Structures are given as structure tokens and as C-alpha cells.
mmCIF file of C-alpha atoms in Angstrom:
data_model
loop_
_atom_site.group_PDB
_atom_site.id
_atom_site.type_symbol
_atom_site.label_atom_id
_atom_site.label_comp_id
_atom_site.label_asym_id
_atom_site.label_seq_id
_atom_site.Cartn_x
_atom_site.Cartn_y
_atom_site.Cartn_z
ATOM 1 C CA UNK G 1078 0.000 0.000 0.000
ATOM 2 C CA UNK G 1079 1.319 3.436 -0.949
ATOM 3 C CA UNK G 1080 0.787 5.748 2.051
ATOM 4 C CA UNK G 1081 1.421 9.471 1.467
ATOM 5 C CA UNK G 1082 0.106 11.030 4.710
ATOM 6 C CA UNK G 1083 0.880 10.416 8.366
ATOM 7 C CA UNK G 1084 0.598 12.129 11.737
ATOM 8 C CA UNK G 1085 3.277 11.446 14.342
ATOM 9 C CA UNK G 1086 4.289 12.673 17.785
ATOM 10 C CA UNK G 1087 7.961 13.395 18.481
ATOM 11 C CA UNK G 1088 9.641 14.174 21.791
ATOM 12 C CA UNK G 1089 13.276 15.040 22.370
ATOM 13 C CA UNK G 1090 15.122 13.865 25.468
ATOM 14 C CA UNK G 1091 15.179 15.596 28.825
ATOM 15 C CA UNK G 1092 18.471 16.991 30.073
ATOM 16 C CA UNK G 1093 20.133 15.295 33.037
ATOM 17 C CA UNK G 1094 20.173 16.882 36.511
ATOM 18 C CA UNK G 1095 23.266 18.452 38.019
ATOM 19 C CA UNK G 1096 24.671 16.962 41.232
ATOM 20 C CA UNK G 1097 25.536 18.368 44.660
ATOM 21 C CA UNK G 1098 28.692 16.574 45.737
ATOM 22 C CA UNK G 1099 31.830 17.290 47.771
ATOM 23 C CA UNK G 1100 35.236 15.659 47.617
ATOM 24 C CA UNK G 1101 36.421 15.267 51.227
ATOM 25 C CA UNK G 1102 39.858 14.377 52.462
ATOM 26 C CA UNK G 1103 41.468 14.166 55.871
ATOM 27 C CA UNK G 1104 43.050 17.572 55.365
ATOM 28 C CA UNK G 1105 39.816 19.018 53.954
ATOM 29 C CA UNK G 1106 36.912 17.550 55.939
ATOM 30 C CA UNK G 1107 34.434 20.147 54.657
ATOM 31 C CA UNK G 1108 35.186 19.073 51.113
ATOM 32 C CA UNK G 1109 35.557 20.734 47.756
ATOM 33 C CA UNK G 1110 32.499 20.954 45.461
ATOM 34 C CA UNK G 1111 32.816 18.427 42.646
ATOM 35 C CA UNK G 1112 29.236 17.854 41.452
ATOM 36 C CA UNK G 1113 29.137 17.366 37.683
ATOM 37 C CA UNK G 1114 26.692 18.728 35.106
ATOM 38 C CA UNK G 1115 23.918 16.706 33.540
ATOM 39 C CA UNK G 1116 24.098 15.654 29.901
ATOM 40 C CA UNK G 1117 21.899 17.188 27.228
ATOM 41 C CA UNK G 1118 18.838 15.355 25.968
ATOM 42 C CA UNK G 1119 18.862 13.771 22.522
ATOM 43 C CA UNK G 1120 17.428 15.579 19.493
ATOM 44 C CA UNK G 1121 14.838 14.246 17.055
ATOM 45 C CA UNK G 1122 16.046 14.452 13.444
ATOM 46 C CA UNK G 1123 14.096 13.753 10.262
ATOM 47 C CA UNK G 1124 16.355 12.375 7.511
ATOM 48 C CA UNK G 1125 15.222 12.073 3.879
ATOM 49 C CA UNK G 1126 16.399 8.967 2.039
ATOM 50 C CA UNK G 1127 15.544 7.233 -1.214
ATOM 51 C CA UNK G 1128 15.632 3.873 0.570
ATOM 52 C CA UNK G 1129 12.175 4.676 1.992
ATOM 53 C CA UNK G 1130 9.346 4.942 -0.528
ATOM 54 C CA UNK G 1131 6.190 5.578 1.530
ATOM 55 C CA UNK G 1132 4.986 6.717 4.951
ATOM 56 C CA UNK G 1133 3.523 3.274 5.707
ATOM 57 C CA UNK G 1134 5.745 2.816 8.761
ATOM 58 C CA UNK G 1135 3.988 5.636 10.563
ATOM 59 C CA UNK G 1136 0.609 3.904 10.368
ATOM 60 C CA UNK G 1137 1.703 1.475 13.096
ATOM 61 C CA UNK G 1138 4.267 3.580 14.976
ATOM 62 C CA UNK G 1139 3.159 7.060 15.949
ATOM 63 C CA UNK G 1140 5.210 8.063 19.004
ATOM 64 C CA UNK G 1141 8.957 8.691 18.805
ATOM 65 C CA UNK G 1142 11.236 9.782 21.675
ATOM 66 C CA UNK G 1143 14.948 10.528 21.806
ATOM 67 C CA UNK G 1144 17.181 9.456 24.701
ATOM 68 C CA UNK G 1145 17.364 11.361 28.004
ATOM 69 C CA UNK G 1146 20.586 12.898 29.238
ATOM 70 C CA UNK G 1147 22.411 11.252 32.123
ATOM 71 C CA UNK G 1148 22.692 12.911 35.538
ATOM 72 C CA UNK G 1149 25.918 14.524 36.638
ATOM 73 C CA UNK G 1150 28.275 12.484 38.832
ATOM 74 C CA UNK G 1151 30.857 13.151 41.540
ATOM 75 C CA UNK G 1152 34.426 14.121 40.721
ATOM 76 C CA UNK G 1153 33.053 16.627 38.171
ATOM 77 C CA UNK G 1154 31.813 13.837 35.884
ATOM 78 C CA UNK G 1155 29.357 15.087 33.295
ATOM 79 C CA UNK G 1156 26.303 13.007 32.552
ATOM 80 C CA UNK G 1157 26.141 11.186 29.234
ATOM 81 C CA UNK G 1158 24.357 13.031 26.425
ATOM 82 C CA UNK G 1159 21.089 11.498 25.315
ATOM 83 C CA UNK G 1160 21.065 9.549 22.050
ATOM 84 C CA UNK G 1161 19.693 11.450 19.061
ATOM 85 C CA UNK G 1162 16.756 9.790 17.310
ATOM 86 C CA UNK G 1163 16.957 9.785 13.497
ATOM 87 C CA UNK G 1164 13.645 9.103 11.721
ATOM 88 C CA UNK G 1165 13.965 8.150 8.049
ATOM 89 C CA UNK G 1166 11.335 9.562 5.683
ATOM 90 C CA UNK G 1167 11.014 9.475 1.875
ATOM 91 C CA UNK G 1168 12.572 12.172 -0.273
ATOM 92 C CA UNK G 1169 9.835 14.693 -1.086
ATOM 93 C CA UNK G 1170 8.295 14.753 2.407
ATOM 94 C CA UNK G 1171 6.791 18.012 3.640
ATOM 95 C CA UNK G 1172 6.774 18.401 7.438
ATOM 96 C CA UNK G 1173 4.039 20.533 8.979
ATOM 97 C CA UNK G 1174 3.073 21.553 12.497
ATOM 98 C CA UNK G 1175 -0.053 19.461 13.030
ATOM 99 C CA UNK G 1176 -1.985 22.140 14.918
ATOM 100 C CA UNK G 1177 -1.319 25.148 12.676
ATOM 101 C CA UNK G 1178 -0.382 23.591 9.331
ATOM 102 C CA UNK G 1179 2.821 25.677 9.260
ATOM 103 C CA UNK G 1180 5.502 24.168 7.016
ATOM 104 C CA UNK G 1181 8.561 23.334 9.136
ATOM 105 C CA UNK G 1182 10.650 21.605 6.461
ATOM 106 C CA UNK G 1183 10.523 20.475 2.835
ATOM 107 C CA UNK G 1184 12.910 17.552 2.389
ATOM 108 C CA UNK G 1185 13.448 17.486 -1.380
ATOM 109 C CA UNK G 1186 17.048 16.244 -1.434
ATOM 110 C CA UNK G 1187 18.404 12.789 -0.693
ATOM 111 C CA UNK G 1188 20.211 13.112 2.642
ATOM 112 C CA UNK G 1189 18.434 16.328 3.678
ATOM 113 C CA UNK G 1190 17.909 16.617 7.440
ATOM 114 C CA UNK G 1191 15.960 18.791 9.827
ATOM 115 C CA UNK G 1192 16.366 18.869 13.610
ATOM 116 C CA UNK G 1193 12.681 18.936 14.443
ATOM 117 C CA UNK G 1194 12.869 18.764 18.276
ATOM 118 C CA UNK G 1195 15.851 19.927 20.320
ATOM 119 C CA UNK G 1196 16.857 18.075 23.456
ATOM 120 C CA UNK G 1197 16.760 19.807 26.823
ATOM 121 C CA UNK G 1198 19.950 21.266 28.276
ATOM 122 C CA UNK G 1199 21.557 19.492 31.210
ATOM 123 C CA UNK G 1200 21.487 21.111 34.620
ATOM 124 C CA UNK G 1201 24.661 22.413 36.273
ATOM 125 C CA UNK G 1202 26.158 20.742 39.316
ATOM 126 C CA UNK G 1203 27.411 22.585 42.385
ATOM 127 C CA UNK G 1204 30.962 22.764 40.985
ATOM 128 C CA UNK G 1205 29.680 25.280 38.391
ATOM 129 C CA UNK G 1206 28.352 27.580 41.149
ATOM 130 C CA UNK G 1207 31.580 27.750 43.165
ATOM 131 C CA UNK G 1208 33.160 31.212 43.393
ATOM 132 C CA UNK G 1209 35.644 32.913 45.700
ATOM 133 C CA UNK G 1210 32.729 34.217 47.764
ATOM 134 C CA UNK G 1211 30.697 30.965 47.537
ATOM 135 C CA UNK G 1212 33.241 28.200 48.041
ATOM 136 C CA UNK G 1213 30.957 25.357 49.138
ATOM 137 C CA UNK G 1214 27.622 25.928 47.376
ATOM 138 C CA UNK G 1215 24.750 23.493 47.770
ATOM 139 C CA UNK G 1216 23.185 24.576 44.538
ATOM 140 C CA UNK G 1217 22.270 22.581 41.454
ATOM 141 C CA UNK G 1218 19.959 22.774 38.475
ATOM 142 C CA UNK G 1219 17.456 20.320 37.083
ATOM 143 C CA UNK G 1220 17.732 19.360 33.446
ATOM 144 C CA UNK G 1221 15.413 21.098 30.999
ATOM 145 C CA UNK G 1222 12.554 19.108 29.515
ATOM 146 C CA UNK G 1223 12.731 18.231 25.826
ATOM 147 C CA UNK G 1224 10.437 19.579 23.129
ATOM 148 C CA UNK G 1225 7.276 17.721 22.150
ATOM 149 C CA UNK G 1226 5.136 18.288 19.078
ATOM 150 C CA UNK G 1227 2.697 16.638 16.727
ATOM 151 C CA UNK G 1228 3.784 16.603 13.088
ATOM 152 C CA UNK G 1229 1.834 16.122 9.873
ATOM 153 C CA UNK G 1230 3.930 14.362 7.217
ATOM 154 C CA UNK G 1231 2.873 14.763 3.605
ATOM 155 C CA UNK G 1232 4.652 12.946 0.785
ATOM 156 C CA UNK G 1233 4.697 14.373 -2.718
ATOM 157 C CA UNK G 1234 6.150 12.223 -5.486
ATOM 158 C CA UNK G 1235 9.367 13.800 -6.740
ATOM 159 C CA UNK G 1236 9.578 13.514 -10.538
ATOM 160 C CA UNK G 1237 10.763 15.545 -13.511
ATOM 161 C CA UNK G 1238 7.645 14.842 -15.589
ATOM 162 C CA UNK G 1239 4.161 14.089 -14.318
ATOM 163 C CA UNK G 1240 1.696 12.326 -16.639
ATOM 164 C CA UNK G 1241 -1.816 13.610 -15.994
ATOM 165 C CA UNK G 1242 -5.090 12.767 -17.669
ATOM 166 C CA UNK G 1243 -8.495 11.201 -17.255
ATOM 167 C CA UNK G 1244 -8.755 7.559 -16.197
ATOM 168 C CA UNK G 1245 -8.035 4.936 -18.853
ATOM 169 C CA UNK G 1246 -6.273 7.230 -21.340
ATOM 170 C CA UNK G 1247 -3.105 5.106 -21.287
ATOM 171 C CA UNK G 1248 -0.827 6.809 -18.750
ATOM 172 C CA UNK G 1249 0.431 3.535 -17.297
ATOM 173 C CA UNK G 1250 0.887 2.062 -20.775
ATOM 174 C CA UNK G 1251 3.043 5.037 -21.773
ATOM 175 C CA UNK G 1252 5.206 4.736 -18.659
ATOM 176 C CA UNK G 1253 5.660 1.008 -19.304
ATOM 177 C CA UNK G 1254 6.626 1.757 -22.909
ATOM 178 C CA UNK G 1255 9.327 4.352 -22.134
ATOM 179 C CA UNK G 1256 10.781 2.877 -18.920
ATOM 180 C CA UNK G 1257 11.490 -0.439 -17.277
ATOM 181 C CA UNK G 1258 8.775 0.183 -14.736
ATOM 182 C CA UNK G 1259 6.236 -2.643 -14.724
ATOM 183 C CA UNK G 1260 2.889 -1.190 -13.788
ATOM 184 C CA UNK G 1261 -0.587 -2.646 -13.757
ATOM 185 C CA UNK G 1262 -2.388 -2.013 -17.045
ATOM 186 C CA UNK G 1263 -6.055 -2.928 -17.420
ATOM 187 C CA UNK G 1264 -9.031 -1.833 -19.592
ATOM 188 C CA UNK G 1265 -10.967 -0.201 -16.755
ATOM 189 C CA UNK G 1266 -10.765 3.187 -15.000
ATOM 190 C CA UNK G 1267 -8.714 3.841 -11.847
ATOM 191 C CA UNK G 1268 -6.332 0.947 -12.428
ATOM 192 C CA UNK G 1269 -3.600 3.154 -10.939
ATOM 193 C CA UNK G 1270 -4.344 4.113 -7.323
ATOM 194 C CA UNK G 1271 -0.945 5.564 -6.411
ATOM 195 C CA UNK G 1272 1.840 7.320 -8.354
ATOM 196 C CA UNK G 1273 4.276 5.091 -10.236
ATOM 197 C CA UNK G 1274 7.757 6.419 -10.947
ATOM 198 C CA UNK G 1275 9.979 5.223 -13.774
ATOM 199 C CA UNK G 1276 13.438 6.185 -15.034
ATOM 200 C CA UNK G 1277 13.352 7.151 -18.726
ATOM 201 C CA UNK G 1278 16.527 7.229 -20.842
ATOM 202 C CA UNK G 1279 16.349 9.983 -23.445
ATOM 203 C CA UNK G 1280 19.673 9.440 -25.180
ATOM 204 C CA UNK G 1281 23.316 10.560 -24.927
ATOM 205 C CA UNK G 1282 23.354 9.307 -21.348
ATOM 206 C CA UNK G 1283 20.526 11.679 -20.345
ATOM 207 C CA UNK G 1284 17.598 10.459 -18.292
ATOM 208 C CA UNK G 1285 14.555 11.794 -16.482
ATOM 209 C CA UNK G 1286 12.110 10.548 -13.856
ATOM 210 C CA UNK G 1287 8.530 10.247 -15.075
ATOM 211 C CA UNK G 1288 5.534 9.754 -12.784
ATOM 212 C CA UNK G 1289 2.266 8.117 -13.821
ATOM 213 C CA UNK G 1290 -0.252 9.944 -11.635
ATOM 214 C CA UNK G 1291 -3.661 8.366 -10.877
ATOM 215 C CA UNK G 1292 -6.520 9.416 -13.137
ATOM 216 C CA UNK G 1293 -8.219 12.745 -12.459
ATOM 217 C CA UNK G 1294 -11.893 13.516 -12.910
ATOM 218 C CA UNK G 1295 -14.078 16.606 -12.846
ATOM 219 C CA UNK G 1296 -14.118 18.132 -9.361
ATOM 220 C CA UNK G 1297 -10.686 16.694 -8.519
ATOM 221 C CA UNK G 1298 -9.490 19.899 -6.826
ATOM 222 C CA UNK G 1299 -12.436 19.601 -4.408
ATOM 223 C CA UNK G 1300 -11.344 16.078 -3.482
ATOM 224 C CA UNK G 1301 -13.684 14.141 -5.771
ATOM 225 C CA UNK G 1302 -12.215 10.713 -6.441
ATOM 226 C CA UNK G 1303 -9.275 11.617 -4.119
ATOM 227 C CA UNK G 1304 -8.282 14.089 -6.815
ATOM 228 C CA UNK G 1305 -6.883 16.637 -4.379
ATOM 229 C CA UNK G 1306 -4.359 14.071 -3.165
ATOM 230 C CA UNK G 1307 -3.413 13.140 -6.732
ATOM 231 C CA UNK G 1308 -3.046 16.791 -7.778
ATOM 232 C CA UNK G 1309 -0.757 17.339 -4.811
ATOM 233 C CA UNK G 1310 1.796 14.971 -6.337
ATOM 234 C CA UNK G 1311 1.663 16.840 -9.648
ATOM 235 C CA UNK G 1312 2.993 19.966 -7.914
ATOM 236 C CA UNK G 1313 6.424 18.311 -7.617
ATOM 237 C CA UNK G 1314 6.757 17.715 -11.381
ATOM 238 C CA UNK G 1315 8.665 20.334 -13.354
ATOM 239 C CA UNK G 1316 6.768 19.555 -16.583
ATOM 240 C CA UNK G 1317 3.277 18.116 -17.039
ATOM 241 C CA UNK G 1318 2.588 15.635 -19.829
ATOM 242 C CA UNK G 1319 -1.141 15.940 -20.443
ATOM 243 C CA UNK G 1320 -2.441 12.746 -22.080
ATOM 244 C CA UNK G 1321 -5.823 12.577 -23.821
ATOM 245 C CA UNK G 1322 -7.636 9.696 -25.507
ATOM 246 C CA UNK G 1323 -7.407 10.796 -29.125
ATOM 247 C CA UNK G 1324 -9.652 7.959 -30.340
ATOM 248 C CA UNK G 1325 -12.405 8.716 -27.826
ATOM 249 C CA UNK G 1326 -12.768 5.013 -27.049
ATOM 250 C CA UNK G 1327 -15.134 5.685 -24.142
ATOM 251 C CA UNK G 1328 -17.171 8.235 -26.055
ATOM 252 C CA UNK G 1329 -15.427 11.318 -24.593
ATOM 253 C CA UNK G 1330 -14.240 14.230 -26.692
ATOM 254 C CA UNK G 1331 -10.444 14.665 -26.292
ATOM 255 C CA UNK G 1332 -10.551 18.469 -26.651
ATOM 256 C CA UNK G 1333 -13.362 18.782 -24.092
ATOM 257 C CA UNK G 1334 -11.403 16.512 -21.746
ATOM 258 C CA UNK G 1335 -8.348 18.744 -22.100
ATOM 259 C CA UNK G 1336 -10.359 21.882 -21.283
ATOM 260 C CA UNK G 1337 -11.982 20.266 -18.260
ATOM 261 C CA UNK G 1338 -8.725 18.949 -16.832
ATOM 262 C CA UNK G 1339 -7.016 22.288 -17.419
ATOM 263 C CA UNK G 1340 -9.678 23.895 -15.201
ATOM 264 C CA UNK G 1341 -8.853 21.376 -12.473
ATOM 265 C CA UNK G 1342 -5.120 22.087 -12.787
ATOM 266 C CA UNK G 1343 -5.597 25.854 -12.792
ATOM 267 C CA UNK G 1344 -7.568 25.607 -9.560
ATOM 268 C CA UNK G 1345 -4.227 24.833 -7.882
ATOM 269 C CA UNK G 1346 -1.890 27.884 -7.897
ATOM 270 C CA UNK G 1347 1.181 25.611 -7.946
ATOM 271 C CA UNK G 1348 0.002 23.929 -11.169
ATOM 272 C CA UNK G 1349 -1.417 26.922 -13.011
ATOM 273 C CA UNK G 1350 1.753 27.995 -14.827
ATOM 274 C CA UNK G 1351 3.650 24.733 -15.118
ATOM 275 C CA UNK G 1352 5.052 23.915 -18.582
ATOM 276 C CA UNK G 1353 2.772 21.448 -20.347
ATOM 277 C CA UNK G 1354 3.080 19.068 -23.298
ATOM 278 C CA UNK G 1355 -0.165 17.667 -24.746
ATOM 279 C CA UNK G 1356 -0.161 14.213 -26.308
ATOM 280 C CA UNK G 1357 -3.027 12.285 -27.916
ATOM 281 C CA UNK G 1358 -2.777 8.559 -27.196
ATOM 282 C CA UNK G 1359 -4.335 5.624 -29.103
ATOM 283 C CA UNK G 1360 -3.525 7.144 -32.485
ATOM 284 C CA UNK G 1361 -3.170 3.582 -33.828
ATOM 285 C CA UNK G 1362 -6.974 3.306 -33.766
ATOM 286 C CA UNK G 1363 -7.516 6.288 -36.108
ATOM 287 C CA UNK G 1364 -6.940 6.930 -39.787
ATOM 288 C CA UNK G 1365 -4.319 9.512 -40.858
ATOM 289 C CA UNK G 1366 -7.143 11.842 -41.977
ATOM 290 C CA UNK G 1367 -8.863 11.651 -38.600
ATOM 291 C CA UNK G 1368 -5.573 12.280 -36.752
ATOM 292 C CA UNK G 1369 -4.869 15.334 -38.921
ATOM 293 C CA UNK G 1370 -8.368 16.658 -38.209
ATOM 294 C CA UNK G 1371 -7.881 16.291 -34.447
ATOM 295 C CA UNK G 1372 -4.479 17.992 -34.581
ATOM 296 C CA UNK G 1373 -6.026 20.903 -36.496
ATOM 297 C CA UNK G 1374 -8.903 21.157 -34.026
ATOM 298 C CA UNK G 1375 -6.459 21.496 -31.127
ATOM 299 C CA UNK G 1376 -4.306 23.947 -33.096
ATOM 300 C CA UNK G 1377 -7.266 26.301 -33.519
ATOM 301 C CA UNK G 1378 -7.484 26.434 -29.712
ATOM 302 C CA UNK G 1379 -3.790 27.330 -29.506
ATOM 303 C CA UNK G 1380 -2.745 23.835 -28.373
ATOM 304 C CA UNK G 1381 0.045 21.836 -29.990
ATOM 305 C CA UNK G 1382 -1.105 18.200 -30.014
ATOM 306 C CA UNK G 1383 1.349 15.301 -30.482
ATOM 307 C CA UNK G 1384 -0.313 12.060 -31.637
ATOM 308 C CA UNK G 1385 1.248 8.906 -30.171
ATOM 309 C CA UNK G 1386 0.471 5.254 -29.581
ATOM 310 C CA UNK G 1387 1.713 3.746 -26.339
ATOM 311 C CA UNK G 1388 0.916 0.285 -27.735
ATOM 312 C CA UNK G 1389 2.866 0.467 -31.018
ATOM 313 C CA UNK G 1390 5.381 3.139 -29.968
ATOM 314 C CA UNK G 1391 4.383 5.535 -32.753
ATOM 315 C CA UNK G 1392 5.499 9.117 -32.003
ATOM 316 C CA UNK G 1393 6.742 8.197 -28.521
ATOM 317 C CA UNK G 1394 10.434 8.840 -29.216
ATOM 318 C CA UNK G 1395 9.703 12.273 -30.706
ATOM 319 C CA UNK G 1396 7.502 13.059 -27.696
ATOM 320 C CA UNK G 1397 10.308 12.195 -25.269
ATOM 321 C CA UNK G 1398 12.736 14.558 -27.026
ATOM 322 C CA UNK G 1399 10.140 17.334 -26.862
ATOM 323 C CA UNK G 1400 9.551 16.705 -23.157
ATOM 324 C CA UNK G 1401 13.322 16.705 -22.571
ATOM 325 C CA UNK G 1402 13.659 20.113 -24.267
ATOM 326 C CA UNK G 1403 10.841 21.545 -22.133
ATOM 327 C CA UNK G 1404 12.418 20.047 -19.039
ATOM 328 C CA UNK G 1405 15.804 21.657 -19.677
ATOM 329 C CA UNK G 1406 14.106 25.044 -20.045
ATOM 330 C CA UNK G 1407 11.966 24.600 -16.909
ATOM 331 C CA UNK G 1408 13.198 26.050 -13.586
ATOM 332 C CA UNK G 1409 14.464 23.662 -10.945
ATOM 333 C CA UNK G 1410 12.134 23.016 -8.000
ATOM 334 C CA UNK G 1411 14.956 22.091 -5.656
ATOM 335 C CA UNK G 1412 16.096 25.204 -3.756
ATOM 336 C CA UNK G 1413 19.763 26.111 -3.735
ATOM 337 C CA UNK G 1414 21.671 25.716 -0.507
ATOM 338 C CA UNK G 1415 20.901 28.604 1.812
ATOM 339 C CA UNK G 1416 23.638 30.918 3.007
ATOM 340 C CA UNK G 1417 24.508 30.562 6.691
ATOM 341 C CA UNK G 1418 22.386 32.854 8.867
ATOM 342 C CA UNK G 1419 23.895 36.154 9.940
ATOM 343 C CA UNK G 1420 23.866 36.875 13.652
ATOM 344 C CA UNK G 1421 22.436 40.298 14.486
ATOM 345 C CA UNK G 1422 23.218 41.850 17.847
ATOM 346 C CA UNK G 1423 20.489 44.073 19.274
ATOM 347 C CA UNK G 1424 21.641 46.663 21.784
ATOM 348 C CA UNK G 1425 18.140 47.236 23.075
ATOM 349 C CA UNK G 1426 15.665 44.385 23.640
ATOM 350 C CA UNK G 1427 12.478 44.528 21.589
ATOM 351 C CA UNK G 1428 10.332 44.020 24.688
ATOM 352 C CA UNK G 1429 10.622 44.015 28.490
ATOM 353 C CA UNK G 1430 12.449 40.919 29.850
ATOM 354 C CA UNK G 1431 9.627 40.331 32.345
ATOM 355 C CA UNK G 1432 6.279 41.730 33.464
ATOM 356 C CA UNK G 1433 4.636 41.967 36.890
ATOM 357 C CA UNK G 1434 0.860 41.849 37.302
ATOM 358 C CA UNK G 1435 -1.587 41.271 40.140
ATOM 359 C CA UNK G 1436 -3.983 38.353 39.671
ATOM 360 C CA UNK G 1437 -6.277 36.946 42.354
ATOM 361 C CA UNK G 1438 -4.441 38.597 45.207
ATOM 362 C CA UNK G 1439 -1.058 37.321 43.977
ATOM 363 C CA UNK G 1440 1.754 39.099 42.222
ATOM 364 C CA UNK G 1441 2.574 37.199 39.047
ATOM 365 C CA UNK G 1442 5.921 37.528 37.262
ATOM 366 C CA UNK G 1443 6.141 36.455 33.627
ATOM 367 C CA UNK G 1444 9.189 36.329 31.403
ATOM 368 C CA UNK G 1445 11.231 33.561 29.733
ATOM 369 C CA UNK G 1446 14.468 34.161 31.658
ATOM 370 C CA UNK G 1447 12.781 34.494 35.057
ATOM 371 C CA UNK G 1448 10.525 31.466 34.554
ATOM 372 C CA UNK G 1449 13.430 29.366 33.324
ATOM 373 C CA UNK G 1450 15.454 30.301 36.419
ATOM 374 C CA UNK G 1451 12.620 29.291 38.748
ATOM 375 C CA UNK G 1452 11.982 26.067 36.863
ATOM 376 C CA UNK G 1453 15.578 24.854 36.737
ATOM 377 C CA UNK G 1454 16.900 25.623 40.210
ATOM 378 C CA UNK G 1455 16.536 22.987 42.922
ATOM 379 C CA UNK G 1456 15.280 25.247 45.725
ATOM 380 C CA UNK G 1457 15.368 22.600 48.434
ATOM 381 C CA UNK G 1458 18.528 24.065 49.993
ATOM 382 C CA UNK G 1459 19.093 27.416 51.713
ATOM 383 C CA UNK G 1460 22.046 28.186 49.428
ATOM 384 C CA UNK G 1461 19.839 27.772 46.362
ATOM 385 C CA UNK G 1462 17.126 30.000 47.835
ATOM 386 C CA UNK G 1463 19.631 32.774 48.556
ATOM 387 C CA UNK G 1464 21.124 32.420 45.075
ATOM 388 C CA UNK G 1465 17.629 32.583 43.560
ATOM 389 C CA UNK G 1466 16.806 35.760 45.502
ATOM 390 C CA UNK G 1467 20.072 37.463 44.470
ATOM 391 C CA UNK G 1468 19.468 36.565 40.829
ATOM 392 C CA UNK G 1469 15.986 38.074 40.985
ATOM 393 C CA UNK G 1470 17.544 41.225 42.473
ATOM 394 C CA UNK G 1471 20.073 41.448 39.621
ATOM 395 C CA UNK G 1472 17.322 40.968 37.039
ATOM 396 C CA UNK G 1473 15.327 43.814 38.629
ATOM 397 C CA UNK G 1474 12.421 41.574 39.624
ATOM 398 C CA UNK G 1475 12.565 42.366 43.361
ATOM 399 C CA UNK G 1476 12.552 46.128 42.698
ATOM 400 C CA UNK G 1477 9.590 45.758 40.347
ATOM 401 C CA UNK G 1478 7.696 43.690 42.923
ATOM 402 C CA UNK G 1479 8.325 46.311 45.596
ATOM 403 C CA UNK G 1480 6.991 49.006 43.300
ATOM 404 C CA UNK G 1481 3.819 46.913 42.969
ATOM 405 C CA UNK G 1482 3.493 46.805 46.772
ATOM 406 C CA UNK G 1483 5.234 43.573 47.759
ATOM 407 C CA UNK G 1484 4.714 42.984 51.504
ATOM 408 C CA UNK G 1485 6.468 40.489 53.788
ATOM 409 C CA UNK G 1486 4.767 37.104 53.588
ATOM 410 C CA UNK G 1487 3.079 37.894 50.253
ATOM 411 C CA UNK G 1488 2.880 35.115 47.650
ATOM 412 C CA UNK G 1489 4.620 35.640 44.339
ATOM 413 C CA UNK G 1490 3.980 33.320 41.418
ATOM 414 C CA UNK G 1491 6.657 32.767 38.776
ATOM 415 C CA UNK G 1492 5.602 30.419 36.033
ATOM 416 C CA UNK G 1493 4.002 27.353 37.656
ATOM 417 C CA UNK G 1494 5.711 27.880 41.024
ATOM 418 C CA UNK G 1495 4.593 29.963 44.005
ATOM 419 C CA UNK G 1496 7.138 31.595 46.345
ATOM 420 C CA UNK G 1497 7.053 33.602 49.559
ATOM 421 C CA UNK G 1498 9.597 36.390 49.179
ATOM 422 C CA UNK G 1499 10.644 38.917 51.776
ATOM 423 C CA UNK G 1500 9.372 42.407 51.067
#
């Protein structure tokens, strides 16, 4: 089964906790701080590879988690970093934030990677807090939690040329004729239910990838007959090969079919201006006079029609050379490598580092730096509480609280934690 959509949950690893430890000797009974730092949590990485063809794996496995960081040890030993988790996805996978639909990555190259969830930082041990004025600190930090998110994976077939057309016009037969791809061919509509890709040799060592896309019908862009999913794959093709049934075997008019399918393609902005080559299949069933009449009828509409027969091979070689010429003139869909980002230093912050508000009789402090400080510190020791208070003073939080009327014994909430600070 060819699966082209999946929803997964990824979670990076939590950072390890720092340690409070002292190295004691006979000559130094009080000990020297030697608590090590915790290791960082593992990241979650999506890696595009051609060895994976579909998203079928994610139908049975939905949750993915990287390794947690190890806790710090005595003798300044740092905890082991968590193991990164690499998830292999097919080339051509678009990664979206499941809740908002925002595109996070477009993995169009073999070997392309995106670090989709960063592991939490490890907490510092008491050795990191030792100073000349604080020689035996009982202070440590907890490791930061990892990131968690739901992702929507969407696979779009990556091909140079996409064959589009109504059901049963001979798309699969044409792909089988020009490539070594063996696809199911049958005399009934919707034989092809998923894109088939084949490598086509044009000559002089040149080759292209051609995709036989499932048949489209009227109302495809609204999802009729799963047409919206099939059209999505056509957006990856650089050139569209529009195939019509020139003989009208099923009683349809080839020119009317072309007009109708063009309306479906133009309903998608990504397909509206793609280069197109129009070919009329099953020319072996018509007389030369009838073929000439059909070519003239298309020409009057401003359309260059190329009669072919996928069964006998008539006109197929000439069609491939024409498609190759259009392909060389078409712009590449694979973006060039981006330049490394430039770091910009801002002398003045864009917004206040924290805010103080009164809610329900409590003073509430909000701000990333302040909340992170309160979340990471292990406040079970007196040293840590004093350190926390001095840090709040340096950040200007205590002064701001006093301006808002902080009284002794009042409760102050920072993030999810409540504290009783001296006024």
C-alpha cells in the first residue's frame, strides 16, 4: 500500500540533573564541590532517504522519543548526552506543524535533514556555582525538559515529468513503454491508485524521472475521487505531460477533456503555470485523416497536439525529445543551498524581559528568563534560595515587585511555582 500522509508525535530527550557533591579528604573535611553537570537530551532528526518509498511505517508507529541525558556524577563527571533519534522519511516529504499547518521543512534532497525537536539542556552541578565568595555551594539545576510536538507528514512524489489525464487514457501504458517500470495495465478506469515512478533514458546518457499519476476527474481539486491528493503529487513535477484519448474510445471528446482537466489544474496555484506538453494517445486506432483533423482542431485552440500510440510506440520517441527540451528550459524546484544565517546583535531588547501583574491577590511575574530560572533551580537548599533571591535582584524583579506593593509574607507566582519572598 502506498501511504502518502501520516501524523506522528515526536519528543526530544530531557536533560540530566546536576549533582551536589563534595570531595572530602582528611586535610579538607568540609570538602571541595565536585558535582558534575547533567548531559543534554537527545534531538529528534528527520532524515530524507531514497531507501524509503512511503509513509507506511507511521501507520503502526506514531510516538517517537529521543534518549534522556544522564545525571551529573561526583568528581566533576558530566552526565552522558542522550542519544539522538533519526527518523527516516522518503525524499519529497513536507513536514508541517499538526496544529497550525505551518511548514517546518521540505525535504526534497536525498540526505536532507531537519532537527525537528531539540533536546533539553543538562542542569549544572554545584561545581559550576563555586566562586571565591561561595566556596561550598549546595546549589544545582534540574535538566530542561525536551520539546514535544505533533507533526503532519505529507509525501509528494518527486519527478521531472508528471503524466496527468483522465482515467483509462493510457498513462500507465506510456510509462511502461518508455521505462522499465512494470505497472498494472487494465481496460478499466482507476487501475492506478498511487503514483508510479519510472526512469526514462532519453539518449546521450541523459535520463529523467517520469511519474504516472492516478486518473483525475471533474471536481478533482475539491477532493472528488481523491483528486486533491493526486493533484498534490503533480505539484512536484517540473513539466506536465497531459495525455488525452485521441480515439475517444469511451465516447469522450479529447478536446473537451483537455479543457476540463485544465480547469482542475488551474484551480491549484502551484500547477497553473507549469510547462505542459499535450499528447493524444491511441492514435493507432484512427486513420491519418482523422488524426490530422484532431491535430487541427487542437491547433485552432492554440494547443500543440502530439499524436502517439503507447501500444505500437508511434510518435513516442519524438515526444520524449520534446519533453526533454521543455524540461531543460523549466526552472528547478529544488532550492539552492541557503547561506549561513547572519547573527544580528540588538543593543536594546524589543520588549521588556519580564512583566509583573496582580492576579487573584497574587503578584505574578512572567518572562522567559525568570521562569526558566525558577523552573531549573533545585530550591530545596538554603544556598539555592539565597542564590535565587540574588538573581531576581540582579534581574530587577525584586525592585519591580516592591513598586507593585510587595509585603512580607506575600505570595509571588513565577511560572508554575509559588514563592514567599521577603518584602
